mmCIF file of C-alpha atoms in Angstrom:
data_model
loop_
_atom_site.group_PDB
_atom_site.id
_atom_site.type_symbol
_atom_site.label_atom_id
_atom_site.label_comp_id
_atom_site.label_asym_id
_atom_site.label_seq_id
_atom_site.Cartn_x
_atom_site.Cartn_y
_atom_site.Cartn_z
ATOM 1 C CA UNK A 1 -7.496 -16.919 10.783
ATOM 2 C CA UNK A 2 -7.575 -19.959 12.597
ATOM 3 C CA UNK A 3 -4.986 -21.859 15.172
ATOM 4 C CA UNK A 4 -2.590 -25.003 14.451
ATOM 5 C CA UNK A 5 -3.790 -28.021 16.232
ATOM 6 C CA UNK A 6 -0.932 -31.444 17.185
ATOM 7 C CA UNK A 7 -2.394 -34.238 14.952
ATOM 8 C CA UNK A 8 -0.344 -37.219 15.209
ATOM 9 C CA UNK A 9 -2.658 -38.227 11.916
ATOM 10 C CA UNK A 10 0.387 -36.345 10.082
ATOM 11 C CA UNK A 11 2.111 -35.786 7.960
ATOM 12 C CA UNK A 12 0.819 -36.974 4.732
ATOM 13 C CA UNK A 13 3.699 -38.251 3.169
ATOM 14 C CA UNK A 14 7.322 -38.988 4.549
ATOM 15 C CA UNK A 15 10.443 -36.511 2.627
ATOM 16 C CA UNK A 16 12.229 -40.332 2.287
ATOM 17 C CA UNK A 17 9.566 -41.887 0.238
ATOM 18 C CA UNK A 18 9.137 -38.170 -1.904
ATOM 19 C CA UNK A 19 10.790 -38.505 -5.412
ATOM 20 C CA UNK A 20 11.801 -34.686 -5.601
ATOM 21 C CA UNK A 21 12.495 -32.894 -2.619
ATOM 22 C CA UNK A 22 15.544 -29.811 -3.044
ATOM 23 C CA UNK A 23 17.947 -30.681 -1.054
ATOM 24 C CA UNK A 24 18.151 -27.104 0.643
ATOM 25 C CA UNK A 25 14.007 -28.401 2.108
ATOM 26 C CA UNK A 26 14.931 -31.553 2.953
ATOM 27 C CA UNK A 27 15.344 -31.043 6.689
ATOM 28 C CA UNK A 28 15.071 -34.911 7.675
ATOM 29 C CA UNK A 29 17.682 -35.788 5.760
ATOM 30 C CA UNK A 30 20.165 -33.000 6.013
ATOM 31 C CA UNK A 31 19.973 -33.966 10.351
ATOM 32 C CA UNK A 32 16.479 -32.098 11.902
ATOM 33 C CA UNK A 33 16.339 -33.614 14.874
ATOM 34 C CA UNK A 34 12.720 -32.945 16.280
ATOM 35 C CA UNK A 35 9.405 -34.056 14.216
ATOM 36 C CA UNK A 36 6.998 -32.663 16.169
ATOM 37 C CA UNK A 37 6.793 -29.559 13.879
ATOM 38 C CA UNK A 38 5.346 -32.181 11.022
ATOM 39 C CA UNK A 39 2.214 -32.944 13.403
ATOM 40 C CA UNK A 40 0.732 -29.386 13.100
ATOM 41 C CA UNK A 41 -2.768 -29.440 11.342
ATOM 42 C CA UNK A 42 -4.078 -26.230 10.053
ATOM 43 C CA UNK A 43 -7.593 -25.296 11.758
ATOM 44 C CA UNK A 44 -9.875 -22.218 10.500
ATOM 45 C CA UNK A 45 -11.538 -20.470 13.068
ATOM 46 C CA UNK A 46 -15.142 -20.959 11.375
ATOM 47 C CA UNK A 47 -14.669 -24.019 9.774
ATOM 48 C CA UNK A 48 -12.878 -27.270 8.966
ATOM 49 C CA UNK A 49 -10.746 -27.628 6.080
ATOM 50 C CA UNK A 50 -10.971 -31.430 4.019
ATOM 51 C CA UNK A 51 -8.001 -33.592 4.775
ATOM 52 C CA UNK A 52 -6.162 -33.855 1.499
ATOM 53 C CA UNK A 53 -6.790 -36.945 -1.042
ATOM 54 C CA UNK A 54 -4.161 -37.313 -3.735
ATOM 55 C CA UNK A 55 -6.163 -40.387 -5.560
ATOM 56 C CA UNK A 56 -9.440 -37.747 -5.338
ATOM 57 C CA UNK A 57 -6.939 -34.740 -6.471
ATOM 58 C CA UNK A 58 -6.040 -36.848 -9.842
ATOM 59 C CA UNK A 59 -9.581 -37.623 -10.657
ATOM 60 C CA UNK A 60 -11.057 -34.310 -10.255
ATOM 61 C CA UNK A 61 -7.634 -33.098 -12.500
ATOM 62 C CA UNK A 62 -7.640 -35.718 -14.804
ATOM 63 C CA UNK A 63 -6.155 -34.580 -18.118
ATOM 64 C CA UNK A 64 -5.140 -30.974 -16.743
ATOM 65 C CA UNK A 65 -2.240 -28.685 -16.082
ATOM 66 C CA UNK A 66 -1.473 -27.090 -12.878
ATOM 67 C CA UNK A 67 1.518 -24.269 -12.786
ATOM 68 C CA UNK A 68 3.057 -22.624 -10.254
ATOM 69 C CA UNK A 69 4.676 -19.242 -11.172
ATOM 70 C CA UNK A 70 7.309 -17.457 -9.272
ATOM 71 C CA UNK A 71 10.600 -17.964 -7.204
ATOM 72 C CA UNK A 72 11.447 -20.342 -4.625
ATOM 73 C CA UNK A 73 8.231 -20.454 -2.257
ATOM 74 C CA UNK A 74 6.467 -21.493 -5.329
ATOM 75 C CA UNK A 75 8.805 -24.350 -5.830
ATOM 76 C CA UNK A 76 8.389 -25.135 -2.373
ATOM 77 C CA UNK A 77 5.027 -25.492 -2.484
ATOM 78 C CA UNK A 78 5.354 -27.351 -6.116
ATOM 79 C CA UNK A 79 7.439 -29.943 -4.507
ATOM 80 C CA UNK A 80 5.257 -30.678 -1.629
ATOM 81 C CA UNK A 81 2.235 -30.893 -4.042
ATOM 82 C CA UNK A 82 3.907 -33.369 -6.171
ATOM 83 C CA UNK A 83 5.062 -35.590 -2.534
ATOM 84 C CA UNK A 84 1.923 -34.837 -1.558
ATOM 85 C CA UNK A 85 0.159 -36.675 -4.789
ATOM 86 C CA UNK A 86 2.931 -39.121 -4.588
ATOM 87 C CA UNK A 87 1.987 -40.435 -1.928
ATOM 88 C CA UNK A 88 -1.155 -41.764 -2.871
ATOM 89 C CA UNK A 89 -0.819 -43.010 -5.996
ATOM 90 C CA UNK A 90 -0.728 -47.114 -6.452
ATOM 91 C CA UNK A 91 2.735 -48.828 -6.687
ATOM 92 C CA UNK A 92 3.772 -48.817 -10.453
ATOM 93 C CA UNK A 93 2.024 -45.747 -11.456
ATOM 94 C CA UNK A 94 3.886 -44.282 -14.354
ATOM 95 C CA UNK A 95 5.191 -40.694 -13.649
ATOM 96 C CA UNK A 96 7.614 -38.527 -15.573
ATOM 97 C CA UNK A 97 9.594 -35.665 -14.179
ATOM 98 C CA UNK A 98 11.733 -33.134 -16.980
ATOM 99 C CA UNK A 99 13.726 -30.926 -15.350
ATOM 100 C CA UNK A 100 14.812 -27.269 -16.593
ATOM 101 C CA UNK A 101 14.938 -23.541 -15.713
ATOM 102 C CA UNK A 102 12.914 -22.005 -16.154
ATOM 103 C CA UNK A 103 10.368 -24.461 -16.538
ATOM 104 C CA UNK A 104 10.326 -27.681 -14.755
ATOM 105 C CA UNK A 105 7.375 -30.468 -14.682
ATOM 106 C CA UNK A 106 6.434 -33.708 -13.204
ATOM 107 C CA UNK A 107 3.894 -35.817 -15.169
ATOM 108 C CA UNK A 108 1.099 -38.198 -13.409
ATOM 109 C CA UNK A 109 1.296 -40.088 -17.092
ATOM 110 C CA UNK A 110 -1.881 -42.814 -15.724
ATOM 111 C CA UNK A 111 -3.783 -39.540 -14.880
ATOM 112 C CA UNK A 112 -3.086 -37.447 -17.692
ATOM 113 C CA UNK A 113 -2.282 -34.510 -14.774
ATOM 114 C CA UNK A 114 0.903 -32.518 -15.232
ATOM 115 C CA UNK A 115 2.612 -29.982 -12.355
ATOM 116 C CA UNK A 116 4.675 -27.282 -13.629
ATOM 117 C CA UNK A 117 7.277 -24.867 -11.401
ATOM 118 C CA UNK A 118 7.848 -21.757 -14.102
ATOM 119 C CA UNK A 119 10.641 -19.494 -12.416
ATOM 120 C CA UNK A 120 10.402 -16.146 -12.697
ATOM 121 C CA UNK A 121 10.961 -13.999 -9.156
ATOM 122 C CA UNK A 122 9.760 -10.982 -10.527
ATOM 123 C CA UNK A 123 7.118 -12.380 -12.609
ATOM 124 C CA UNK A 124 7.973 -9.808 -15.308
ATOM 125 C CA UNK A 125 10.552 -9.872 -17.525
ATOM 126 C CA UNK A 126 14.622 -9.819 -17.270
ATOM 127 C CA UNK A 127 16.809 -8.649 -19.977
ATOM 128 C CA UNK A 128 20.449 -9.047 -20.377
ATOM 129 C CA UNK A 129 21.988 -6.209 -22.136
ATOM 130 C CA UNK A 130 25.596 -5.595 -22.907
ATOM 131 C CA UNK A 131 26.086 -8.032 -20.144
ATOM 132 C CA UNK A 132 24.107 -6.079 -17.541
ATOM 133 C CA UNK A 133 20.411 -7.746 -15.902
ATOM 134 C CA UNK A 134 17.726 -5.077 -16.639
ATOM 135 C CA UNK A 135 14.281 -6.031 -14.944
ATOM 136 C CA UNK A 136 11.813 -4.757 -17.355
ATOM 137 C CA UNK A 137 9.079 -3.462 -14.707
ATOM 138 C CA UNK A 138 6.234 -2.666 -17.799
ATOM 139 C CA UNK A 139 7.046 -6.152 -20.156
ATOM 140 C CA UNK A 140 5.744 -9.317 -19.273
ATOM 141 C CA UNK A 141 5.976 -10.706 -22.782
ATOM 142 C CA UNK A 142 8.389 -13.247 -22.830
ATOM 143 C CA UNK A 143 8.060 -15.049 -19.498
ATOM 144 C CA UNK A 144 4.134 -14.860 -20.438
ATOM 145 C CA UNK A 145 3.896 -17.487 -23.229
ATOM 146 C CA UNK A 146 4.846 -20.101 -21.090
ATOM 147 C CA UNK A 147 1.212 -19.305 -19.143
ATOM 148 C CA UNK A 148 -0.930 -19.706 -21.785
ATOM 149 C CA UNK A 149 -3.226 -22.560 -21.887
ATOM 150 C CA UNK A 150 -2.650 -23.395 -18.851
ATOM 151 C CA UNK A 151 -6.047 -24.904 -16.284
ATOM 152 C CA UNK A 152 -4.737 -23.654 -12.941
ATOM 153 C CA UNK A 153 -2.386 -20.962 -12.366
ATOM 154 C CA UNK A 154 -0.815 -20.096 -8.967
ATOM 155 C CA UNK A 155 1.558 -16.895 -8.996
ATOM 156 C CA UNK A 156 3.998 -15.640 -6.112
ATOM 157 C CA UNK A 157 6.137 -12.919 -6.178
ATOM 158 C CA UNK A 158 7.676 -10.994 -2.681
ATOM 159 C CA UNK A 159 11.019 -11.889 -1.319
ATOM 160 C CA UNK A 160 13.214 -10.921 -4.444
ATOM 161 C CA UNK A 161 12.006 -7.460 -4.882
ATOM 162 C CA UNK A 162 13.598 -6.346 -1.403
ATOM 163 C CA UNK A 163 17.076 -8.037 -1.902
ATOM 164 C CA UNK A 164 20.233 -6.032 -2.120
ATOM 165 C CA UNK A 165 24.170 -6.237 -2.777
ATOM 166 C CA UNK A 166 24.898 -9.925 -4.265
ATOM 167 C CA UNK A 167 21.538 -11.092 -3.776
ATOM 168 C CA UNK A 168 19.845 -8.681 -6.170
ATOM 169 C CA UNK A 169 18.613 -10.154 -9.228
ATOM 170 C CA UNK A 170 19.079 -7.244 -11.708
ATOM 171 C CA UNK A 171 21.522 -4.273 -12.561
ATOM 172 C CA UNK A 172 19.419 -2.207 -13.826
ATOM 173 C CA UNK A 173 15.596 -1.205 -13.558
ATOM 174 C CA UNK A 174 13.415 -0.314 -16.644
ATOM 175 C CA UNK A 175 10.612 1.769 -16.151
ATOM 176 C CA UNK A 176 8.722 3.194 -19.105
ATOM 177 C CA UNK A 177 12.021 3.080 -21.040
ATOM 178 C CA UNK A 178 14.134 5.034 -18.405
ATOM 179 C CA UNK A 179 16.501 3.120 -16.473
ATOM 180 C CA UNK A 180 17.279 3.335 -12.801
ATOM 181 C CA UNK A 181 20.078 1.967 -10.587
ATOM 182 C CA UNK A 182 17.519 1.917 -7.500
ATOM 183 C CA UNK A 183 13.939 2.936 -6.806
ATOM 184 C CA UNK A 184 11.761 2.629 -3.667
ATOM 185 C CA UNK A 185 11.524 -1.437 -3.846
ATOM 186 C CA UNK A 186 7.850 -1.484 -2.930
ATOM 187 C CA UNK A 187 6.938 1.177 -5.625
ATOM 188 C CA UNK A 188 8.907 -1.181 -8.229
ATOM 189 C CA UNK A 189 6.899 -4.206 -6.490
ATOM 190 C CA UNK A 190 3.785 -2.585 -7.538
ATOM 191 C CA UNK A 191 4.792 -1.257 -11.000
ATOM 192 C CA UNK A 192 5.470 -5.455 -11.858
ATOM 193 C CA UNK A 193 2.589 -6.630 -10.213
ATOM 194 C CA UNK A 194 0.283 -3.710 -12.550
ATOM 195 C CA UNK A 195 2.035 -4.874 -15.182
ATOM 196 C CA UNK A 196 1.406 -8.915 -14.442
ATOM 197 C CA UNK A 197 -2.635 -8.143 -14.096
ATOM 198 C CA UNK A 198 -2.614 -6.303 -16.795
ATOM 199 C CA UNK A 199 -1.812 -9.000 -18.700
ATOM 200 C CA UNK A 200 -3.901 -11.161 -16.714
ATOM 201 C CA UNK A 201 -7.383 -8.923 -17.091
ATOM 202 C CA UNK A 202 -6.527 -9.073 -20.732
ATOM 203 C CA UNK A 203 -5.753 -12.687 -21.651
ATOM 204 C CA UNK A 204 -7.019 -15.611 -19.364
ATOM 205 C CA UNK A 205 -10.680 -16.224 -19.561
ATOM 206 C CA UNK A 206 -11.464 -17.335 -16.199
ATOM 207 C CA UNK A 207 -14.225 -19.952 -17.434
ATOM 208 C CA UNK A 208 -11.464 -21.620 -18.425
ATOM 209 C CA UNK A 209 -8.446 -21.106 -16.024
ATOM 210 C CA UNK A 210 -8.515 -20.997 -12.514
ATOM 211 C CA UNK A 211 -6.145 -18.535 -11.068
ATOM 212 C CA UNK A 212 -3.900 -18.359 -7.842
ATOM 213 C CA UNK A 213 -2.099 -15.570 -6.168
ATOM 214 C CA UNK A 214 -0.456 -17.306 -2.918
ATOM 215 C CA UNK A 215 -0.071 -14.326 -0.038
ATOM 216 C CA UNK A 216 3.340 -13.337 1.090
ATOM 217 C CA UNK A 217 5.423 -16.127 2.569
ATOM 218 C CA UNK A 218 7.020 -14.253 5.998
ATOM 219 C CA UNK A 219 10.347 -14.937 7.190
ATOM 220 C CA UNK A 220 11.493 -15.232 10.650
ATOM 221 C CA UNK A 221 15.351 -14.160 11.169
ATOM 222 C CA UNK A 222 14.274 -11.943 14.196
ATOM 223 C CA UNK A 223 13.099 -13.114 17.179
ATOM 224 C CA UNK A 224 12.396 -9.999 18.965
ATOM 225 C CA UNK A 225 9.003 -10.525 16.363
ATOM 226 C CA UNK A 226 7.883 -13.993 18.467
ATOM 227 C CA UNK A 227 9.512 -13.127 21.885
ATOM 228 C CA UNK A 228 6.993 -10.545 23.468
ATOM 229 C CA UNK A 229 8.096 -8.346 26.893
ATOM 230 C CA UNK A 230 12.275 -7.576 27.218
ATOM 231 C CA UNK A 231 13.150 -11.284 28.584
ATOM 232 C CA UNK A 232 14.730 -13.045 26.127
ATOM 233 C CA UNK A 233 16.584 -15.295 27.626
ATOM 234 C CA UNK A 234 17.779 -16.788 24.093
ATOM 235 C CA UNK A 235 21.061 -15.632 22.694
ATOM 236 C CA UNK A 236 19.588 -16.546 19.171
ATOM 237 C CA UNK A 237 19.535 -13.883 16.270
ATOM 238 C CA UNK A 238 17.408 -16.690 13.876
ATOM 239 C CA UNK A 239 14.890 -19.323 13.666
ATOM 240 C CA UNK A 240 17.699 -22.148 14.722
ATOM 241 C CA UNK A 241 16.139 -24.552 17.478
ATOM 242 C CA UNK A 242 12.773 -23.627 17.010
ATOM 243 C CA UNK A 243 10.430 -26.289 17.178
ATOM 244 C CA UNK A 244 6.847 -25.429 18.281
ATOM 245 C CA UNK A 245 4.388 -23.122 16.263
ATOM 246 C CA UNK A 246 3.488 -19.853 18.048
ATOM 247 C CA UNK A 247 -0.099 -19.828 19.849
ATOM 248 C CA UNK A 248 -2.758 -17.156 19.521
ATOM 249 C CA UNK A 249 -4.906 -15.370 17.463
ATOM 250 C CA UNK A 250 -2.698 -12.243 16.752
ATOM 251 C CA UNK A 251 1.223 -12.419 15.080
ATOM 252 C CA UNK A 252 3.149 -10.274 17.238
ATOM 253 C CA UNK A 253 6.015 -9.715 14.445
ATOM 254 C CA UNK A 254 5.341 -7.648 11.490
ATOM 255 C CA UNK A 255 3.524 -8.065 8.205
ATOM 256 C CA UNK A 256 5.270 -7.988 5.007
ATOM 257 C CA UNK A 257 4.125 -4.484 3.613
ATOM 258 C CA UNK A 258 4.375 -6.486 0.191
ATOM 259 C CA UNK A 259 0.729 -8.073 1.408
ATOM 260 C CA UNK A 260 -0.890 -4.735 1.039
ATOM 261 C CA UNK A 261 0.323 -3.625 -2.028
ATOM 262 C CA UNK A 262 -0.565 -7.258 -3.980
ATOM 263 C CA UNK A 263 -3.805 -6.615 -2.175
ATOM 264 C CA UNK A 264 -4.273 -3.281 -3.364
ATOM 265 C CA UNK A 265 -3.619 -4.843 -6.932
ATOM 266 C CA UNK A 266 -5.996 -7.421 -6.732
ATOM 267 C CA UNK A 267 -8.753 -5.126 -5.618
ATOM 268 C CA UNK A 268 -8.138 -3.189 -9.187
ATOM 269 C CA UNK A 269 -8.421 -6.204 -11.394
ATOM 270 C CA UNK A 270 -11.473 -6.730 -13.362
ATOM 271 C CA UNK A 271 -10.537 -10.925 -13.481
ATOM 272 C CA UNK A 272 -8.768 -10.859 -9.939
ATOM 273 C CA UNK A 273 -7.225 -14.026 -8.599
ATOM 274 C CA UNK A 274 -8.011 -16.219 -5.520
ATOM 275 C CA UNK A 275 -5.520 -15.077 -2.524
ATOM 276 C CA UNK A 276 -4.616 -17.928 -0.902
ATOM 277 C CA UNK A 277 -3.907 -15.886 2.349
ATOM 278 C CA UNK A 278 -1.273 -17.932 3.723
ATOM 279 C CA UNK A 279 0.871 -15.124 5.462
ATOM 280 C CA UNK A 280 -0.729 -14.958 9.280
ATOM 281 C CA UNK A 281 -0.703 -18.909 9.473
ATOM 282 C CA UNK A 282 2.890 -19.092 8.146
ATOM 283 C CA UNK A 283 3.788 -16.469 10.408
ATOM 284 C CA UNK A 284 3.203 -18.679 13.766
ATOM 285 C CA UNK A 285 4.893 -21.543 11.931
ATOM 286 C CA UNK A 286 8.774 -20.118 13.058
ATOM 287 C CA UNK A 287 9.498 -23.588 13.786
ATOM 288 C CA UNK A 288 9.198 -25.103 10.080
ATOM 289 C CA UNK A 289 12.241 -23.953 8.549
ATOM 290 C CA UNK A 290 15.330 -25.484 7.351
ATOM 291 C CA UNK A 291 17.522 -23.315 9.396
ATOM 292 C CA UNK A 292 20.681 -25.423 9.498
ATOM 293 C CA UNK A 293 19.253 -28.594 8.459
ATOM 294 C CA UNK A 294 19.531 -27.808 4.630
ATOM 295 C CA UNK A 295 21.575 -29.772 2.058
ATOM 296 C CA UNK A 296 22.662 -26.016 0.367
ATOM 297 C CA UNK A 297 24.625 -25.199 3.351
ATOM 298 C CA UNK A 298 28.604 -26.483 4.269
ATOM 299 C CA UNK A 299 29.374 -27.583 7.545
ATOM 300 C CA UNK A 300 31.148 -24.706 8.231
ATOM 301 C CA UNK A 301 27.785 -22.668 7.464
ATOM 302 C CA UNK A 302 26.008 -25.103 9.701
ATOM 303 C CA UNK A 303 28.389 -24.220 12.973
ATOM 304 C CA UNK A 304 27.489 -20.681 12.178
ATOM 305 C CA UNK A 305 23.464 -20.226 12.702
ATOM 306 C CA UNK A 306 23.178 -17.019 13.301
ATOM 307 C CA UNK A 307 24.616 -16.138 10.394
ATOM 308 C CA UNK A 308 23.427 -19.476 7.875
ATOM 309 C CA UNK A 309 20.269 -20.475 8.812
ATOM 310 C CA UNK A 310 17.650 -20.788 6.194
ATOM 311 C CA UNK A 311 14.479 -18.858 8.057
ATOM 312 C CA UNK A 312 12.710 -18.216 4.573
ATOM 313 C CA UNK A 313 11.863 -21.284 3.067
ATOM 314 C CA UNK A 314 9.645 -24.225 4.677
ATOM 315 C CA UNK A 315 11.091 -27.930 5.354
ATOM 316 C CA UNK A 316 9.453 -30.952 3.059
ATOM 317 C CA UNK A 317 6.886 -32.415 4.504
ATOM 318 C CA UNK A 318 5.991 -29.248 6.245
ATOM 319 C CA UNK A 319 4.314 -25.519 6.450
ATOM 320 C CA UNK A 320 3.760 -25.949 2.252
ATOM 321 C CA UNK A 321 1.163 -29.076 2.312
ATOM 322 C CA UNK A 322 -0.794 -27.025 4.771
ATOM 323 C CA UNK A 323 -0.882 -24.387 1.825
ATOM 324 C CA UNK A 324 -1.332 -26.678 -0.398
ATOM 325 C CA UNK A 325 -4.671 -28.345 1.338
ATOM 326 C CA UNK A 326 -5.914 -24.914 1.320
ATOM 327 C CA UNK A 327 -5.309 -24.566 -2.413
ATOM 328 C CA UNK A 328 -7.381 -28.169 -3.005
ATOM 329 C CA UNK A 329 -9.909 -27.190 -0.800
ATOM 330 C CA UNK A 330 -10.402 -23.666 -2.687
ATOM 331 C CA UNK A 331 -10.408 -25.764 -6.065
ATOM 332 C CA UNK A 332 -13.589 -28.244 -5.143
ATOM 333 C CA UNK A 333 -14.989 -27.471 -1.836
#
């Protein structure tokens, strides 16, 4: 809980001077006109959160691994880690970025700190089989090795498990060696996530690896969730031409349901994870995302907002290095 505050302190780091920013979050560059939505700082209700030091981050790391696990709102907030760092280290330090799917990682070499982005939406497992995608709802085996060892863990999982027609990820789902065409999506949902801390509670050691579970990132393709009473003026079916947070201390839209069954998860685990709770303050950001200013879309895409704009991810700099200060705070405050 908390409010966002105008800080013309921010942002940390400009996207031009960031060595790996996806096109499809680079908002600056792909045309955003406004930049006020870069000068929000995030402030707790009880408290005030450490204004992030990327020199301090790489001392406190040194000689560590930091992975984030999941789909594209863990990249997100990968990338803006890695500006985020970036940005603070002296001229000439020696970094080293390999590229691949599913495992990608940029190397602080002076530091001995790596960041990892492991994709997996679904966090468990994805079979091909005569040509057909089976999502394996009780196997977490093979994405799972890539985890091990690892000092800090942060996992996301959410928007993939509701998407339908060509954006579903699978043909097929396989649950206790049945396979189904369909299933309630939030029963699958929690049949992955048992199966994920199940493998957690059995093989991380927690003195040893500190472990993340960032909240559900929301989306905001209807306004009739920000735009309270029947006047809405605004012909807009998106988040296009947004550009200041939402005030208050109550989200008028609604929650992902997806928050309460991670939550209900969590509470079973006997080594749960830290939540970073980032859904309610994301939620009154509807002005940080790409909407048409993203390098995945064609012009043609771009004329066409209410039908192209991006209101899932979060523009670099943006929304993710306020999730990402939370996430440094949580590790050594």
């Amino acid at each position: 809980m908390g409010s966002w505050v105008y800080d013309e302190t921010y942002p940390l780091y400009q996207s031009s001077s960031c060595p790996i920013i996806d096109s499809q979050f680079n908002c600056q560059m792909y045309g955003r006109p406004d930049t006020d939505y870069l000068k929000y700082r995030w402030k707790p209700t009880n408290c005030e959160i450490p204004r992030f030091n990327g020199l301090d981050f790489l001392l406190r790391m040194r000689g560590k691994t930091i992975m984030y696990v999941g789909d594209s709102l863990g990249r997100n907030q990968w990338q803006s880690l890695i500006c985020m760092i970036s940005a603070a280290i002296p001229r000439g330090a020696q970094t080293q970025y390999i590229t691949g799917d599913p495992l990608s990682t940029y190397k602080f070499l002076d530091y001995g700190v790596s960041v990892s982005f492991y994709r997996t939406p679904y966090l468990v497992d994805i079979d091909s089989v005569l040509g057909k995608r089976i999502l394996k709802l009780d196997d977490i085996t093979k994405n799972s090795n890539a985890w091990r060892g690892v000092d800090i863990l942060s996992f996301n999982t959410g928007h993939w498990w509701t998407h339908k027609g060509a954006l579903q990820g699978w043909d097929y789902m396989d649950l206790g060696g049945k396979l189904y065409q369909d299933m309630d999506r939030l029963v699958a949902l929690e049949r992955g996530l048992r199966t994920w801390a199940r493998w957690i509670d059995a093989n991380i050691d927690k003195s040893r690896t500190k472990l993340f579970f960032q909240g559900i990132s929301p989306t905001h393709y209807n306004p009739s969730d920000w735009t309270t009473g029947t006047s809405t003026a605004s012909s807009t079916r998106t988040c296009y031409g947004e550009t200041v947070p939402m005030t208050g201390t109550a989200y008028p839209g609604t929650f992902p349901d997806q928050m309460g069954v991670l939550k209900e998860v969590i509470r079973d685990m006997n080594n749960p994870p830290f939540i970073l709770d980032i859904t309610f303050l994301s939620a009154m950001r509807k002005d940080a995302h790409p909407s048409i200013y993203s390098g995945a879309l064609t012009s043609e895409q771009k004329a066409n907002p209410d039908h192209s704009a991006d209101c899932s991810h979060w523009c670099l700099a943006g929304l993710p290095d306020t999730w990402n200060q939370l996430f440094y705070t949580a590790l050594f405050f």
